[in-house]
């Protein structure tokens, strides 16, 4: 038996039975819900409670990130949307029509994150166009975070059920 056969026997390289995939999934959604429009959520909470310098820091960070997001959307938004749509379509077809498990796993990570990207662009536009500050800004950031968490909960649930199905299906076929 070769060393690489031993390694592949010890570490299952299929996506949904690989511990690293599930760790990556948890890290992706934890990070996505912590960084709201590029601002750490603990800063949002501190600014809401204390005001003063943390609130100024929050306003500055939100202003910088909102302007950055809006610039990216204006300059490259259509191209990014087209490329992301193409990549997601390719992953979906390879994954679900041709039964490539790696593509399924990447799609189940990337598609919900693309929804988070759209939510982020919409929130940035709303904050800039309405000139939200202080209580209204805190509320918008809280609502955006809640929406990201809801997308994450749905994504984790669908991924977990699909992954269990894949693992049972592969197990039933004998590996």
mmCIF file of N, CA and C in Angstrom, residues 26-99:
data_model
loop_
_atom_site.group_PDB
_atom_site.id
_atom_site.type_symbol
_atom_site.label_atom_id
_atom_site.label_comp_id
_atom_site.label_asym_id
_atom_site.label_seq_id
_atom_site.Cartn_x
_atom_site.Cartn_y
_atom_site.Cartn_z
ATOM 1 N N UNK A 26 -18.379 26.898 9.228
ATOM 2 C CA UNK A 26 -18.623 27.625 10.479
ATOM 3 C C UNK A 26 -17.855 28.940 10.517
ATOM 4 N N UNK A 27 -16.613 28.927 10.073
ATOM 5 C CA UNK A 27 -15.799 30.146 10.082
ATOM 6 C C UNK A 27 -16.365 31.187 9.119
ATOM 7 N N UNK A 28 -16.786 30.752 7.943
ATOM 8 C CA UNK A 28 -17.349 31.674 6.949
ATOM 9 C C UNK A 28 -18.570 32.392 7.514
ATOM 10 N N UNK A 29 -19.476 31.646 8.122
ATOM 11 C CA UNK A 29 -20.705 32.282 8.608
ATOM 12 C C UNK A 29 -20.492 33.059 9.893
ATOM 13 N N UNK A 30 -19.581 32.612 10.718
ATOM 14 C CA UNK A 30 -19.248 33.381 11.919
ATOM 15 C C UNK A 30 -18.635 34.726 11.535
ATOM 16 N N UNK A 31 -17.709 34.696 10.589
ATOM 17 C CA UNK A 31 -17.058 35.914 10.129
ATOM 18 C C UNK A 31 -18.041 36.835 9.418
ATOM 19 N N UNK A 32 -18.900 36.252 8.596
ATOM 20 C CA UNK A 32 -19.866 37.061 7.844
ATOM 21 C C UNK A 32 -20.836 37.793 8.755
ATOM 22 N N UNK A 33 -21.231 37.158 9.852
ATOM 23 C CA UNK A 33 -22.171 37.832 10.742
ATOM 24 C C UNK A 33 -21.478 38.767 11.720
ATOM 25 N N UNK A 34 -20.163 38.606 11.908
ATOM 26 C CA UNK A 34 -19.440 39.521 12.802
ATOM 27 C C UNK A 34 -19.059 40.814 12.095
ATOM 28 N N UNK A 35 -18.667 40.724 10.831
ATOM 29 C CA UNK A 35 -18.234 41.909 10.087
ATOM 30 C C UNK A 35 -19.407 42.434 9.272
ATOM 31 N N UNK A 36 -20.085 43.436 9.794
ATOM 32 C CA UNK A 36 -21.259 44.027 9.160
ATOM 33 C C UNK A 36 -20.806 45.224 8.336
ATOM 34 N N UNK A 37 -20.929 45.129 7.026
ATOM 35 C CA UNK A 37 -20.451 46.158 6.105
ATOM 36 C C UNK A 37 -18.980 46.491 6.362
ATOM 37 N N UNK A 38 -18.195 45.491 6.713
ATOM 38 C CA UNK A 38 -16.784 45.690 6.965
ATOM 39 C C UNK A 38 -16.460 46.272 8.329
ATOM 40 N N UNK A 39 -17.459 46.349 9.200
ATOM 41 C CA UNK A 39 -17.277 46.905 10.539
ATOM 42 C C UNK A 39 -17.524 45.791 11.553
ATOM 43 N N UNK A 40 -16.608 45.596 12.504
ATOM 44 C CA UNK A 40 -16.850 44.559 13.508
ATOM 45 C C UNK A 40 -18.079 44.910 14.355
ATOM 46 N N UNK A 41 -18.915 43.906 14.581
ATOM 47 C CA UNK A 41 -20.185 44.183 15.268
ATOM 48 C C UNK A 41 -19.989 44.602 16.723
ATOM 49 N N UNK A 42 -18.892 44.184 17.349
ATOM 50 C CA UNK A 42 -18.656 44.634 18.723
ATOM 51 C C UNK A 42 -18.471 46.154 18.773
ATOM 52 N N UNK A 43 -17.934 46.760 17.703
ATOM 53 C CA UNK A 43 -17.818 48.216 17.638
ATOM 54 C C UNK A 43 -19.190 48.860 17.516
ATOM 55 N N UNK A 44 -20.088 48.234 16.775
ATOM 56 C CA UNK A 44 -21.462 48.748 16.654
ATOM 57 C C UNK A 44 -22.118 48.768 18.034
ATOM 58 N N UNK A 45 -21.977 47.679 18.767
ATOM 59 C CA UNK A 45 -22.584 47.607 20.100
ATOM 60 C C UNK A 45 -21.965 48.619 21.061
ATOM 61 N N UNK A 46 -20.636 48.740 21.029
ATOM 62 C CA UNK A 46 -19.951 49.690 21.911
ATOM 63 C C UNK A 46 -20.356 51.118 21.571
ATOM 64 N N UNK A 47 -20.462 51.435 20.287
ATOM 65 C CA UNK A 47 -20.847 52.792 19.872
ATOM 66 C C UNK A 47 -22.280 53.091 20.295
ATOM 67 N N UNK A 48 -23.151 52.106 20.202
ATOM 68 C CA UNK A 48 -24.550 52.297 20.586
ATOM 69 C C UNK A 48 -24.673 52.534 22.092
ATOM 70 N N UNK A 49 -23.878 51.803 22.873
ATOM 71 C CA UNK A 49 -23.966 51.919 24.332
ATOM 72 C C UNK A 49 -23.294 53.175 24.865
ATOM 73 N N UNK A 50 -22.085 53.456 24.370
ATOM 74 C CA UNK A 50 -21.278 54.530 24.950
ATOM 75 C C UNK A 50 -21.364 55.848 24.214
ATOM 76 N N UNK A 51 -21.539 55.801 22.886
ATOM 77 C CA UNK A 51 -21.481 57.037 22.116
ATOM 78 C C UNK A 51 -20.051 57.551 22.066
ATOM 79 N N UNK A 52 -19.887 58.837 21.935
ATOM 80 C CA UNK A 52 -18.564 59.457 21.976
ATOM 81 C C UNK A 52 -17.617 58.963 20.901
ATOM 82 N N UNK A 53 -16.387 58.659 21.310
ATOM 83 C CA UNK A 53 -15.345 58.248 20.369
ATOM 84 C C UNK A 53 -15.670 56.957 19.630
ATOM 85 N N UNK A 54 -16.200 55.914 20.302
ATOM 86 C CA UNK A 54 -16.585 54.716 19.541
ATOM 87 C C UNK A 54 -17.640 55.006 18.465
ATOM 88 N N UNK A 55 -18.562 55.913 18.750
ATOM 89 C CA UNK A 55 -19.582 56.275 17.756
ATOM 90 C C UNK A 55 -18.950 57.011 16.574
ATOM 91 N N UNK A 56 -17.979 57.873 16.855
ATOM 92 C CA UNK A 56 -17.269 58.565 15.775
ATOM 93 C C UNK A 56 -16.488 57.562 14.922
ATOM 94 N N UNK A 57 -15.814 56.634 15.603
ATOM 95 C CA UNK A 57 -15.074 55.600 14.878
ATOM 96 C C UNK A 57 -16.011 54.786 13.995
ATOM 97 N N UNK A 58 -17.161 54.435 14.538
ATOM 98 C CA UNK A 58 -18.143 53.663 13.766
ATOM 99 C C UNK A 58 -18.610 54.445 12.551
ATOM 100 N N UNK A 59 -18.968 55.704 12.745
ATOM 101 C CA UNK A 59 -19.424 56.522 11.607
ATOM 102 C C UNK A 59 -18.348 56.614 10.533
ATOM 103 N N UNK A 60 -17.094 56.806 10.959
ATOM 104 C CA UNK A 60 -15.994 56.895 9.993
ATOM 105 C C UNK A 60 -15.812 55.579 9.237
ATOM 106 N N UNK A 61 -15.779 54.473 9.968
ATOM 107 C CA UNK A 61 -15.609 53.171 9.326
ATOM 108 C C UNK A 61 -16.757 52.851 8.376
ATOM 109 N N UNK A 62 -17.975 53.134 8.803
ATOM 110 C CA UNK A 62 -19.138 52.878 7.945
ATOM 111 C C UNK A 62 -19.069 53.757 6.706
ATOM 112 N N UNK A 63 -18.741 55.039 6.885
ATOM 113 C CA UNK A 63 -18.637 55.947 5.738
ATOM 114 C C UNK A 63 -17.593 55.450 4.739
ATOM 115 N N UNK A 64 -16.429 55.064 5.240
ATOM 116 C CA UNK A 64 -15.354 54.576 4.362
ATOM 117 C C UNK A 64 -15.806 53.317 3.623
ATOM 118 N N UNK A 65 -16.358 52.357 4.343
ATOM 119 C CA UNK A 65 -16.752 51.086 3.727
ATOM 120 C C UNK A 65 -17.946 51.227 2.800
ATOM 121 N N UNK A 66 -18.896 52.077 3.176
ATOM 122 C CA UNK A 66 -20.056 52.308 2.309
ATOM 123 C C UNK A 66 -19.599 52.948 0.994
ATOM 124 N N UNK A 67 -18.729 53.943 1.083
ATOM 125 C CA UNK A 67 -18.217 54.578 -0.138
ATOM 126 C C UNK A 67 -17.440 53.586 -0.995
ATOM 127 N N UNK A 68 -16.653 52.729 -0.352
ATOM 128 C CA UNK A 68 -15.884 51.712 -1.065
ATOM 129 C C UNK A 68 -16.802 50.723 -1.766
ATOM 130 N N UNK A 69 -17.811 50.240 -1.063
ATOM 131 C CA UNK A 69 -18.762 49.277 -1.640
ATOM 132 C C UNK A 69 -19.523 49.909 -2.798
ATOM 133 N N UNK A 70 -19.981 51.136 -2.600
ATOM 134 C CA UNK A 70 -20.729 51.804 -3.675
ATOM 135 C C UNK A 70 -19.848 52.049 -4.897
ATOM 136 N N UNK A 71 -18.581 52.387 -4.676
ATOM 137 C CA UNK A 71 -17.652 52.593 -5.791
ATOM 138 C C UNK A 71 -17.464 51.291 -6.563
ATOM 139 N N UNK A 72 -17.243 50.199 -5.848
ATOM 140 C CA UNK A 72 -17.059 48.899 -6.510
ATOM 141 C C UNK A 72 -18.305 48.527 -7.311
ATOM 142 N N UNK A 73 -19.471 48.750 -6.729
ATOM 143 C CA UNK A 73 -20.718 48.433 -7.440
ATOM 144 C C UNK A 73 -20.866 49.297 -8.687
ATOM 145 N N UNK A 74 -20.545 50.587 -8.587
ATOM 146 C CA UNK A 74 -20.679 51.481 -9.738
ATOM 147 C C UNK A 74 -19.686 51.151 -10.844
ATOM 148 N N UNK A 75 -18.448 50.839 -10.462
ATOM 149 C CA UNK A 75 -17.398 50.623 -11.451
ATOM 150 C C UNK A 75 -17.457 49.215 -12.044
ATOM 151 N N UNK A 76 -17.613 48.214 -11.181
ATOM 152 C CA UNK A 76 -17.491 46.828 -11.653
ATOM 153 C C UNK A 76 -18.693 45.959 -11.308
ATOM 154 N N UNK A 77 -19.754 46.562 -10.834
ATOM 155 C CA UNK A 77 -20.905 45.786 -10.370
ATOM 156 C C UNK A 77 -21.494 44.857 -11.406
ATOM 157 N N UNK A 78 -21.676 45.339 -12.614
ATOM 158 C CA UNK A 78 -22.266 44.519 -13.667
ATOM 159 C C UNK A 78 -21.355 43.355 -14.032
ATOM 160 N N UNK A 79 -20.048 43.625 -14.134
ATOM 161 C CA UNK A 79 -19.093 42.559 -14.448
ATOM 162 C C UNK A 79 -19.015 41.541 -13.321
ATOM 163 N N UNK A 80 -18.986 42.018 -12.081
ATOM 164 C CA UNK A 80 -18.948 41.100 -10.941
ATOM 165 C C UNK A 80 -20.194 40.221 -10.899
ATOM 166 N N UNK A 81 -21.346 40.837 -11.170
ATOM 167 C CA UNK A 81 -22.602 40.080 -11.191
ATOM 168 C C UNK A 81 -22.570 39.022 -12.290
ATOM 169 N N UNK A 82 -22.104 39.402 -13.468
ATOM 170 C CA UNK A 82 -22.050 38.457 -14.589
ATOM 171 C C UNK A 82 -21.073 37.311 -14.309
ATOM 172 N N UNK A 83 -19.882 37.634 -13.809
ATOM 173 C CA UNK A 83 -18.894 36.592 -13.506
ATOM 174 C C UNK A 83 -19.372 35.676 -12.377
ATOM 175 N N UNK A 84 -19.959 36.259 -11.334
ATOM 176 C CA UNK A 84 -20.463 35.447 -10.225
ATOM 177 C C UNK A 84 -21.595 34.547 -10.698
ATOM 178 N N UNK A 85 -22.486 35.082 -11.531
ATOM 179 C CA UNK A 85 -23.588 34.273 -12.059
ATOM 180 C C UNK A 85 -23.067 33.121 -12.894
ATOM 181 N N UNK A 86 -22.071 33.399 -13.723
ATOM 182 C CA UNK A 86 -21.465 32.356 -14.555
ATOM 183 C C UNK A 86 -20.811 31.286 -13.685
ATOM 184 N N UNK A 87 -20.032 31.712 -12.701
ATOM 185 C CA UNK A 87 -19.341 30.760 -11.820
ATOM 186 C C UNK A 87 -20.333 29.925 -11.018
ATOM 187 N N UNK A 88 -21.377 30.570 -10.481
ATOM 188 C CA UNK A 88 -22.370 29.835 -9.706
ATOM 189 C C UNK A 88 -23.151 28.856 -10.577
ATOM 190 N N UNK A 89 -23.456 29.271 -11.804
ATOM 191 C CA UNK A 89 -24.151 28.372 -12.729
ATOM 192 C C UNK A 89 -23.273 27.174 -13.070
ATOM 193 N N UNK A 90 -22.006 27.432 -13.329
ATOM 194 C CA UNK A 90 -21.067 26.344 -13.616
ATOM 195 C C UNK A 90 -20.965 25.378 -12.440
ATOM 196 N N UNK A 91 -20.833 25.915 -11.230
ATOM 197 C CA UNK A 91 -20.766 25.071 -10.041
ATOM 198 C C UNK A 91 -22.044 24.259 -9.852
ATOM 199 N N UNK A 92 -23.193 24.901 -10.062
ATOM 200 C CA UNK A 92 -24.467 24.199 -9.891
ATOM 201 C C UNK A 92 -24.626 23.075 -10.902
ATOM 202 N N UNK A 93 -24.278 23.334 -12.146
ATOM 203 C CA UNK A 93 -24.408 22.297 -13.180
ATOM 204 C C UNK A 93 -23.440 21.147 -12.926
ATOM 205 N N UNK A 94 -22.175 21.488 -12.678
ATOM 206 C CA UNK A 94 -21.197 20.426 -12.404
ATOM 207 C C UNK A 94 -21.553 19.660 -11.132
ATOM 208 N N UNK A 95 -21.999 20.381 -10.128
ATOM 209 C CA UNK A 95 -22.291 19.758 -8.848
ATOM 210 C C UNK A 95 -23.532 18.897 -8.853
ATOM 211 N N UNK A 96 -24.624 19.443 -9.363
ATOM 212 C CA UNK A 96 -25.900 18.760 -9.198
ATOM 213 C C UNK A 96 -26.321 17.972 -10.435
ATOM 214 N N UNK A 97 -25.941 18.414 -11.613
ATOM 215 C CA UNK A 97 -26.285 17.648 -12.816
ATOM 216 C C UNK A 97 -25.263 16.534 -13.070
ATOM 217 N N UNK A 98 -23.970 16.833 -12.816
ATOM 218 C CA UNK A 98 -22.928 15.842 -13.059
ATOM 219 C C UNK A 98 -22.433 15.179 -11.776
ATOM 220 N N UNK A 99 -23.040 15.526 -10.657
ATOM 221 C CA UNK A 99 -22.788 14.879 -9.363
ATOM 222 C C UNK A 99 -21.321 14.977 -8.914
#
